[in-house]
mmCIF file of C-alpha atoms in Angstrom:
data_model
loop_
_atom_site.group_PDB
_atom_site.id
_atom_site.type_symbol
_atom_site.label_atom_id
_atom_site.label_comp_id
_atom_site.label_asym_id
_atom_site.label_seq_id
_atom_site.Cartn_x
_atom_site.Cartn_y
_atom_site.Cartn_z
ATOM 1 C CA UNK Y 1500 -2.975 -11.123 -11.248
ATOM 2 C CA UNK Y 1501 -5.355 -12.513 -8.796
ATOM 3 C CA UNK Y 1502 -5.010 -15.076 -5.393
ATOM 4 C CA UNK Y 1503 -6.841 -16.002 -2.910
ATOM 5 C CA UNK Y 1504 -5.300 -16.204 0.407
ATOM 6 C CA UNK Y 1505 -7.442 -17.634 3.128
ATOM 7 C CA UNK Y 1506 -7.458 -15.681 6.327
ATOM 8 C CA UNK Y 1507 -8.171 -17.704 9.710
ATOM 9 C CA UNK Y 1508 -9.237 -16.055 12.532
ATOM 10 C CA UNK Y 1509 -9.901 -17.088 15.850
ATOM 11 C CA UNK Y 1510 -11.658 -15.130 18.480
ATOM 12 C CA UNK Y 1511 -10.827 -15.264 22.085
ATOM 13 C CA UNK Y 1512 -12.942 -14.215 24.831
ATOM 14 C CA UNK Y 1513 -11.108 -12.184 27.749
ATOM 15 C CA UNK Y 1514 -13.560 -13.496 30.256
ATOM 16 C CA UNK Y 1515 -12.202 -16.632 30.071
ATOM 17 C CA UNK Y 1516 -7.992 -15.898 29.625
ATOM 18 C CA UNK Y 1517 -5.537 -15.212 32.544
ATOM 19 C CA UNK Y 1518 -3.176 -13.759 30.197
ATOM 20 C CA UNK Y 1519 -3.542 -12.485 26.603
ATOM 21 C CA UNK Y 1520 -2.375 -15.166 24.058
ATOM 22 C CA UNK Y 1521 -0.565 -13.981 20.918
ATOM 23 C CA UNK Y 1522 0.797 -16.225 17.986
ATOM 24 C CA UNK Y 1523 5.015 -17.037 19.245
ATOM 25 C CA UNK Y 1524 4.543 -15.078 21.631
ATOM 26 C CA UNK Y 1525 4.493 -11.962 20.079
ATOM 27 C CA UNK Y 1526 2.522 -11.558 16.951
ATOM 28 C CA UNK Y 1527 -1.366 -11.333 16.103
ATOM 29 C CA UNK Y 1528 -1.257 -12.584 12.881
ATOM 30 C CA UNK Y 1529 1.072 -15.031 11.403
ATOM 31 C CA UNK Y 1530 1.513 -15.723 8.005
ATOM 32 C CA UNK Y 1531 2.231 -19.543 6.550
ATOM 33 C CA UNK Y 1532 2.885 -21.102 3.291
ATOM 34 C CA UNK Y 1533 -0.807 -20.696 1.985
ATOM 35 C CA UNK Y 1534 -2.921 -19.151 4.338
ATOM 36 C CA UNK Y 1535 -2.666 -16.476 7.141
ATOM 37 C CA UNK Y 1536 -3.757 -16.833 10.575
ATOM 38 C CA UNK Y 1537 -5.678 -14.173 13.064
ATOM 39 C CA UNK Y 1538 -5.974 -13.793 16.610
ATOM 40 C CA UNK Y 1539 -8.176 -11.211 18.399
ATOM 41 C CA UNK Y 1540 -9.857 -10.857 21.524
ATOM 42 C CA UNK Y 1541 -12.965 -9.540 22.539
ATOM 43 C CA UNK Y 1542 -14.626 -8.259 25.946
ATOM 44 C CA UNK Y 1543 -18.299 -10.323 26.102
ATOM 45 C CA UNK Y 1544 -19.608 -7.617 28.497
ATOM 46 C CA UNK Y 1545 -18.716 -4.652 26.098
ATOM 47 C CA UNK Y 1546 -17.830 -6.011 22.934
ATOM 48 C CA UNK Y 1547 -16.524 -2.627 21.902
ATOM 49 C CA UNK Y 1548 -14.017 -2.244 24.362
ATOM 50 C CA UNK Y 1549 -10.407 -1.705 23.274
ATOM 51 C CA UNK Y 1550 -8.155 -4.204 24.657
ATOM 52 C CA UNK Y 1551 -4.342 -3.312 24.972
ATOM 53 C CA UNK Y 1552 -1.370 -5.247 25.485
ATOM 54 C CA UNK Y 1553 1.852 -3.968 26.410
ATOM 55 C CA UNK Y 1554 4.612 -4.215 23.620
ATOM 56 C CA UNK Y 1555 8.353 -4.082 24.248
ATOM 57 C CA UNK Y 1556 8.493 -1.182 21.769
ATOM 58 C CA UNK Y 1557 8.220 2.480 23.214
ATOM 59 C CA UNK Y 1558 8.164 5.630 21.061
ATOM 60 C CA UNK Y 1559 9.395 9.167 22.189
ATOM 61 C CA UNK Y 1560 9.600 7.477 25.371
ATOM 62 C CA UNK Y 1561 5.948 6.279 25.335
ATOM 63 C CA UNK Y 1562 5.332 2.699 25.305
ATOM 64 C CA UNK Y 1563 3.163 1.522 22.283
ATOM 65 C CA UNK Y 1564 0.232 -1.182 23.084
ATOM 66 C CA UNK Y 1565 -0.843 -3.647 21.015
ATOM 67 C CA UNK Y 1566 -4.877 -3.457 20.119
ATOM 68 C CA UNK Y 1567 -5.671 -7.159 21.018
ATOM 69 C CA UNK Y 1568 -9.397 -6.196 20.069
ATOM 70 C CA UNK Y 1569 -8.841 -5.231 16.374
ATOM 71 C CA UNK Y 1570 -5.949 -6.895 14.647
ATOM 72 C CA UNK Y 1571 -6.562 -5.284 11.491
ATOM 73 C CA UNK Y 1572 -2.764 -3.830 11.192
ATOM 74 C CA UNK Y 1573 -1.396 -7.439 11.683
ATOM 75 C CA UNK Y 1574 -3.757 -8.954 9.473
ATOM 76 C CA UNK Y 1575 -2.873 -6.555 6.949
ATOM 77 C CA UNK Y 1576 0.661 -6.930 7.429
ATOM 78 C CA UNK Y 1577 1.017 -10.790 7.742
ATOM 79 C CA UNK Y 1578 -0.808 -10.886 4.222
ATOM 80 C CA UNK Y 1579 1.605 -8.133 2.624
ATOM 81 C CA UNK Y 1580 4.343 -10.325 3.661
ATOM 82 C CA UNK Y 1581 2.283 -13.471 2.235
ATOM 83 C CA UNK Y 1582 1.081 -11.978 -0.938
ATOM 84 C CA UNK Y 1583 4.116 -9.974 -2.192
ATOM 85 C CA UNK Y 1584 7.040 -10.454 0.364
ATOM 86 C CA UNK Y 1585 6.500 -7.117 2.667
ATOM 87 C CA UNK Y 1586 8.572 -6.904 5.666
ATOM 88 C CA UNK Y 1587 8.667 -3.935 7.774
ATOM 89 C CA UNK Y 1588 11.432 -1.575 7.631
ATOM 90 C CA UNK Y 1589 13.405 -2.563 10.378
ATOM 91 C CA UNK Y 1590 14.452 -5.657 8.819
ATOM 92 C CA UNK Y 1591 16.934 -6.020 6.640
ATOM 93 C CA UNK Y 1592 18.794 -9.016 4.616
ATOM 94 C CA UNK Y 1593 22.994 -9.575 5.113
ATOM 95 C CA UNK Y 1594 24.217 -11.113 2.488
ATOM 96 C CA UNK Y 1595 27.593 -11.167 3.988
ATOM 97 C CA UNK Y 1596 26.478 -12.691 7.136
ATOM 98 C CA UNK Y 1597 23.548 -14.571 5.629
ATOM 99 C CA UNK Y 1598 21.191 -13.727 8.200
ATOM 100 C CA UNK Y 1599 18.337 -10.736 8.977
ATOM 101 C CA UNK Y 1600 19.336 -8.162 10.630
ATOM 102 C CA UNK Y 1601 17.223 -5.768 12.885
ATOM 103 C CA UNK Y 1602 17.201 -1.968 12.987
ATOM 104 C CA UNK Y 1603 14.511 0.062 15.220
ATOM 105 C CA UNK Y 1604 15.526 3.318 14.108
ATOM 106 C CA UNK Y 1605 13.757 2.572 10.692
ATOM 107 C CA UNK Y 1606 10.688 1.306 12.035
ATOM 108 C CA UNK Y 1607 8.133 4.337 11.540
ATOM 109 C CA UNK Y 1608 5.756 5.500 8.598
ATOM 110 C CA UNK Y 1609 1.922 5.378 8.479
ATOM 111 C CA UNK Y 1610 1.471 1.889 7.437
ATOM 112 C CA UNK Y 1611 0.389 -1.236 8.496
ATOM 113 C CA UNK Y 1612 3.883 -2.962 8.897
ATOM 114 C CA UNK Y 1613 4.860 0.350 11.705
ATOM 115 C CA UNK Y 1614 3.556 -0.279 14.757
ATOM 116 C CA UNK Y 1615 4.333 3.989 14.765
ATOM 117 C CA UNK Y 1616 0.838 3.620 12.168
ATOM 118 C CA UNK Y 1617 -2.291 5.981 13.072
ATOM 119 C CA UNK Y 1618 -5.821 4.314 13.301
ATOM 120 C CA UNK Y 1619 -6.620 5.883 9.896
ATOM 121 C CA UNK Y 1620 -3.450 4.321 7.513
ATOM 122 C CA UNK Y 1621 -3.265 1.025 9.169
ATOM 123 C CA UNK Y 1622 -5.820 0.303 6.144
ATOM 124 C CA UNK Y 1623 -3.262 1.226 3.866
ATOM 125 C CA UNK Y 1624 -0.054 0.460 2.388
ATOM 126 C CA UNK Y 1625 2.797 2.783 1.034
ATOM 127 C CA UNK Y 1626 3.268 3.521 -2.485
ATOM 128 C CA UNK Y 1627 6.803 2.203 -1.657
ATOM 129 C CA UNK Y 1628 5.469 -0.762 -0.605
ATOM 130 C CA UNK Y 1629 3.227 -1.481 -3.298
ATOM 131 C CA UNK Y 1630 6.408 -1.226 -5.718
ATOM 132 C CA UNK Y 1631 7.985 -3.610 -3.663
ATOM 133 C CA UNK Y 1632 5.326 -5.989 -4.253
ATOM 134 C CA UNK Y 1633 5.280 -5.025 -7.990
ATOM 135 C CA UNK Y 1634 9.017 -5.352 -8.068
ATOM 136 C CA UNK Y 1635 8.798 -8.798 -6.750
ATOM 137 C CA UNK Y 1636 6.344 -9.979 -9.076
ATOM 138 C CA UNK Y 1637 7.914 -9.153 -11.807
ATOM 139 C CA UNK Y 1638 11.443 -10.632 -10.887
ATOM 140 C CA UNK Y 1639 9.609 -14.089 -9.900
ATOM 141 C CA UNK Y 1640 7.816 -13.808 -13.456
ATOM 142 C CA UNK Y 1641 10.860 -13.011 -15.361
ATOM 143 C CA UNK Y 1642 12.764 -15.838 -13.361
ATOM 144 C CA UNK Y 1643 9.906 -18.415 -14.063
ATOM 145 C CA UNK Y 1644 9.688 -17.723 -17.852
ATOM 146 C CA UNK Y 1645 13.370 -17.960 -18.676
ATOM 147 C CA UNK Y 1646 14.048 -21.019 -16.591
ATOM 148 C CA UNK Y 1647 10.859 -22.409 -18.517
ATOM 149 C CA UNK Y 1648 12.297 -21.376 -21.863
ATOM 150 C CA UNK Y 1649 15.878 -22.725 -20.887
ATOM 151 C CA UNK Y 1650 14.324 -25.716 -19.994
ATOM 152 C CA UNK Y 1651 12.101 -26.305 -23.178
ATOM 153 C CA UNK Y 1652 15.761 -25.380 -25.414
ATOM 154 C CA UNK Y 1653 17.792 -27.995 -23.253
ATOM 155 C CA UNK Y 1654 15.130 -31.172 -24.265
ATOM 156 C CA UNK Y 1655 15.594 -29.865 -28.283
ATOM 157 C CA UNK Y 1656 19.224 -30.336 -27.921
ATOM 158 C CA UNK Y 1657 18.739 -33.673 -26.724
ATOM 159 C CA UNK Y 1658 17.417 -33.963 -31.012
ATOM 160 C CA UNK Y 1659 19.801 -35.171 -32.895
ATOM 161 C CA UNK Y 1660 19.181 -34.579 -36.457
ATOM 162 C CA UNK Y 1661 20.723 -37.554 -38.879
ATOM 163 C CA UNK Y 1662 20.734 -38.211 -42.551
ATOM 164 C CA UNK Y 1663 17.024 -39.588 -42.105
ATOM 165 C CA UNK Y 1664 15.422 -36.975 -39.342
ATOM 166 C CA UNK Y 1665 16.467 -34.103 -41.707
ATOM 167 C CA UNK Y 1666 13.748 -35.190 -44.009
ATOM 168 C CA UNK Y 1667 10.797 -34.601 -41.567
ATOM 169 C CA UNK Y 1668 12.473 -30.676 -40.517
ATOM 170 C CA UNK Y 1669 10.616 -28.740 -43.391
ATOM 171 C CA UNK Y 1670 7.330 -30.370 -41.741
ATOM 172 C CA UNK Y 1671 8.345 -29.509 -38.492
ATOM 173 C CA UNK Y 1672 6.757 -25.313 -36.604
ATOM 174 C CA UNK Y 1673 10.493 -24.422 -36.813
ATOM 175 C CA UNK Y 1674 9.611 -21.074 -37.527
ATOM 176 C CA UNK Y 1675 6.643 -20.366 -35.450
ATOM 177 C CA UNK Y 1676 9.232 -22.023 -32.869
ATOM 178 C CA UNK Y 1677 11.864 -19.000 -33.695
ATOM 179 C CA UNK Y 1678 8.783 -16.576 -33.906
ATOM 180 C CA UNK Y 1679 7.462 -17.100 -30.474
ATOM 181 C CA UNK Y 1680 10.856 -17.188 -29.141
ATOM 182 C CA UNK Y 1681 11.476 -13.583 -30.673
ATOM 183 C CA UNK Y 1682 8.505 -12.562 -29.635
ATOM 184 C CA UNK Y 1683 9.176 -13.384 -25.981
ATOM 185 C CA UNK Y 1684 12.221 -11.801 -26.264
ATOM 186 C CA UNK Y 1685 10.639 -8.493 -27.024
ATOM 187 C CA UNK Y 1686 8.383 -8.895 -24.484
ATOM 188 C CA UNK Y 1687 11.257 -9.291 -21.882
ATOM 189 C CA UNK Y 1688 12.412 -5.896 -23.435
ATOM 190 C CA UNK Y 1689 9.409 -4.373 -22.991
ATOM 191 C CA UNK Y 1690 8.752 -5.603 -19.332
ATOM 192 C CA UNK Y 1691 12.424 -3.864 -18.581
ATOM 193 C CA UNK Y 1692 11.644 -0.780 -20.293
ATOM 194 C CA UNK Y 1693 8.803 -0.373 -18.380
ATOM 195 C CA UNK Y 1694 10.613 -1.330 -15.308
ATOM 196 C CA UNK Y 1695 13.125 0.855 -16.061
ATOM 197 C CA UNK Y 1696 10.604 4.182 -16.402
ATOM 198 C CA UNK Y 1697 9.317 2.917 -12.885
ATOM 199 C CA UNK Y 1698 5.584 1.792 -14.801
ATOM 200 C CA UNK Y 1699 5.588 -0.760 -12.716
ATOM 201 C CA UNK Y 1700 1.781 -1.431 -13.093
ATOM 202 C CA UNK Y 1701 2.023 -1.468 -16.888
ATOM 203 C CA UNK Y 1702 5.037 -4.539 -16.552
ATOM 204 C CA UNK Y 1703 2.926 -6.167 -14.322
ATOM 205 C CA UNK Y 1704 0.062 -6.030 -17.071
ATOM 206 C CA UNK Y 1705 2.883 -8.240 -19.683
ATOM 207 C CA UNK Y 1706 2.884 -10.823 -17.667
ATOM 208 C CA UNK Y 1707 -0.114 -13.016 -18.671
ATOM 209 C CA UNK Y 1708 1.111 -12.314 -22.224
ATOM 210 C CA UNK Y 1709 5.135 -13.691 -21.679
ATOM 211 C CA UNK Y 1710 3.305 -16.458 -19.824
ATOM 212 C CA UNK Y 1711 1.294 -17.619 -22.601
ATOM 213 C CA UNK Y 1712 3.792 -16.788 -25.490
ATOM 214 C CA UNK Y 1713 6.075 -19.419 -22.982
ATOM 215 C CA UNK Y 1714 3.209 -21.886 -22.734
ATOM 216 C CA UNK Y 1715 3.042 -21.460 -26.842
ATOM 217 C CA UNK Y 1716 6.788 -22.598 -26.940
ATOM 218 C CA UNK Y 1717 6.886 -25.183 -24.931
ATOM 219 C CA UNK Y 1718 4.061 -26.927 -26.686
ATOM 220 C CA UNK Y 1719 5.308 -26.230 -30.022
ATOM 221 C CA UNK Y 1720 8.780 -27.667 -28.484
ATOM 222 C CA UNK Y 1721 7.068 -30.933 -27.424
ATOM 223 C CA UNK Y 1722 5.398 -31.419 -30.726
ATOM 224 C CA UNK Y 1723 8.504 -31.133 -32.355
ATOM 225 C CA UNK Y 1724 10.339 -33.785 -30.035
ATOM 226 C CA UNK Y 1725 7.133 -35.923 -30.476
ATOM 227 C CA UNK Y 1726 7.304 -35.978 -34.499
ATOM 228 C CA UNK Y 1727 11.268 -36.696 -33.940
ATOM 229 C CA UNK Y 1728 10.596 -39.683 -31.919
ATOM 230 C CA UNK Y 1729 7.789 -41.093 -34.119
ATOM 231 C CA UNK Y 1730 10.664 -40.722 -37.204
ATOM 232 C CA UNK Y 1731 13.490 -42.302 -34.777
ATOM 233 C CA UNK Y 1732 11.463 -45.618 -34.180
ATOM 234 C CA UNK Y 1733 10.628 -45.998 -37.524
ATOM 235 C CA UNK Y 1734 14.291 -45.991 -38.518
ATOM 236 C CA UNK Y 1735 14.965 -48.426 -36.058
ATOM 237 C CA UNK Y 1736 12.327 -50.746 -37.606
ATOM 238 C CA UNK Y 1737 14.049 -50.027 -41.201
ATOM 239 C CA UNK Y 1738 17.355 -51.110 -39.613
ATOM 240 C CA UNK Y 1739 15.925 -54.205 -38.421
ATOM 241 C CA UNK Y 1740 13.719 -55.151 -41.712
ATOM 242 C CA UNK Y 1741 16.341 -53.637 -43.733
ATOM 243 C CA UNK Y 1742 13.265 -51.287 -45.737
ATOM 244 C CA UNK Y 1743 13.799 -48.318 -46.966
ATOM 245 C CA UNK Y 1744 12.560 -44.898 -45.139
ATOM 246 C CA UNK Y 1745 8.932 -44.345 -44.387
ATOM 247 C CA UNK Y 1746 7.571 -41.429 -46.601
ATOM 248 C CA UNK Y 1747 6.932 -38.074 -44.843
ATOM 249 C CA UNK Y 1748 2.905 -38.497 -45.522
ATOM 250 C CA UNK Y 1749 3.033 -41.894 -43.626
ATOM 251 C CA UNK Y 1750 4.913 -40.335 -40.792
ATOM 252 C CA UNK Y 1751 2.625 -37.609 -40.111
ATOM 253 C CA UNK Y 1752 -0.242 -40.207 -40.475
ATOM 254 C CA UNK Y 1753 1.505 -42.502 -37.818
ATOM 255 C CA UNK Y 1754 1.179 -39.110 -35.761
ATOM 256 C CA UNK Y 1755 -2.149 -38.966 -35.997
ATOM 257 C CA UNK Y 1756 -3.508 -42.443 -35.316
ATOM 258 C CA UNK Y 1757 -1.051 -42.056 -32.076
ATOM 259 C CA UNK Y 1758 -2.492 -38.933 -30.857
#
């Protein structure tokens, strides 16, 4: 599964700043809807030099400083949250009281969402976070695919199937409809499985294929409704010239010229 997620980043000069300037007041990097935004600043007489900003965070009684000059660890982390909904570890979700709440003691690990992380791991993400991003993938793609089937099922019910409709049903991909949808099925039990062995990479790999067995459906669902529709006007115009039924071969013709 690929996206691109543009990065934006600005570069300040310190020459020119009587205070260092940080996204709401606090952050380096700031991830929106679509894209994620940087900013760093640089030293024009030594643009190697390390510049550090105080934090409100202190560790064994140490106060940590923010790295204005390389904002690599809040790049990284503003995109995990973008990309595959990675927060650190110090927040954490209430149901109860429907609102975040915040606890410090969790906030360590070699990471890029710790600001505990070393130089050398701020490059890299844990293998508990990368589940969590698998995890969240796969619950958004299971969500998507049966909303999309229970959506294609709800418009067939709105079919109803009369004395004359009945004669178009042995023409109609009824049973590549109730193949596909077994199919799917099995590949919702086979994403779980997977899930459930904690191959998360391998569930993440069925995706494309429920996608397109949904895609299948729902087309096979719409031609179905379409052939329906072309049979239910021309029983209204039977009504009204008081004819007898269209044949099937005319109806599928009508189809055609349509299309």
């Amino acid at each position: 599964i690929l996206r691109t997620i543009p990065i934006f980043l600005f570069s300040l000069s310190s020459d020119q700043l009587n205070q260092s300037i940080l996204i709401d007041k606090f952050f380096q990097a700031k991830a929106l809807s679509d894209m994620v935004i940087v900013l760093r600043t640089i030293n024009n007489t030594n643009a190697t030099t390390m510049i550090k900003e105080s934090t409100k965070i202190s560790c064994n009684k140490k106060l940590i400083r923010m790295d204005l000059h390389n904002p690599l660890r809040a790049t990284l982390s503003a995109v995990g949250l973008l990309l595959g909904g990675i927060v650190p570890p110090q927040f954490s979700y209430s149901q109860a009281n429907e609102k975040i709440l915040q606890n410090w003691l969790w906030s360590v690990g070699d990471n890029p969402c710790s600001f505990t992380v070393s130089e050398v791991s701020q490059r890299h993400f844990s293998k508990f976070q990368v589940d969590t991003v698998h995890r969240n993938y796969i619950v958004d793609g299971l969500n998507k695919s049966i909303k999309k089937l229970n959506s294609a099922i709800e418009k067939l019910k709105e079919q109803k199937i009369d004395e004359i409709t009945s004669q178009i049903i042995p023409q109609l991909p009824i049973q590549s409809l109730v193949d596909f949808y077994n199919s799917t099925k099995l590949t919702w039990i086979e994403i779980l499985q997977a899930c459930t062995i904690l191959d998360f990479e391998r569930a993440i790999d069925l995706l494309p294929k429920l996608n397109d067995k949904i895609e299948i459906f729902i087309e096979l669902t719409e031609e179905i409704r379409e052939l329906l529709d072309i049979l239910k006007c021309s029983k209204s115009d039977v009504h009204t010239r008081k004819l007898k039924p269209a044949s099937m071969d005319w109806l599928l013709h009508l189809f055609i010229v349509i299309d």
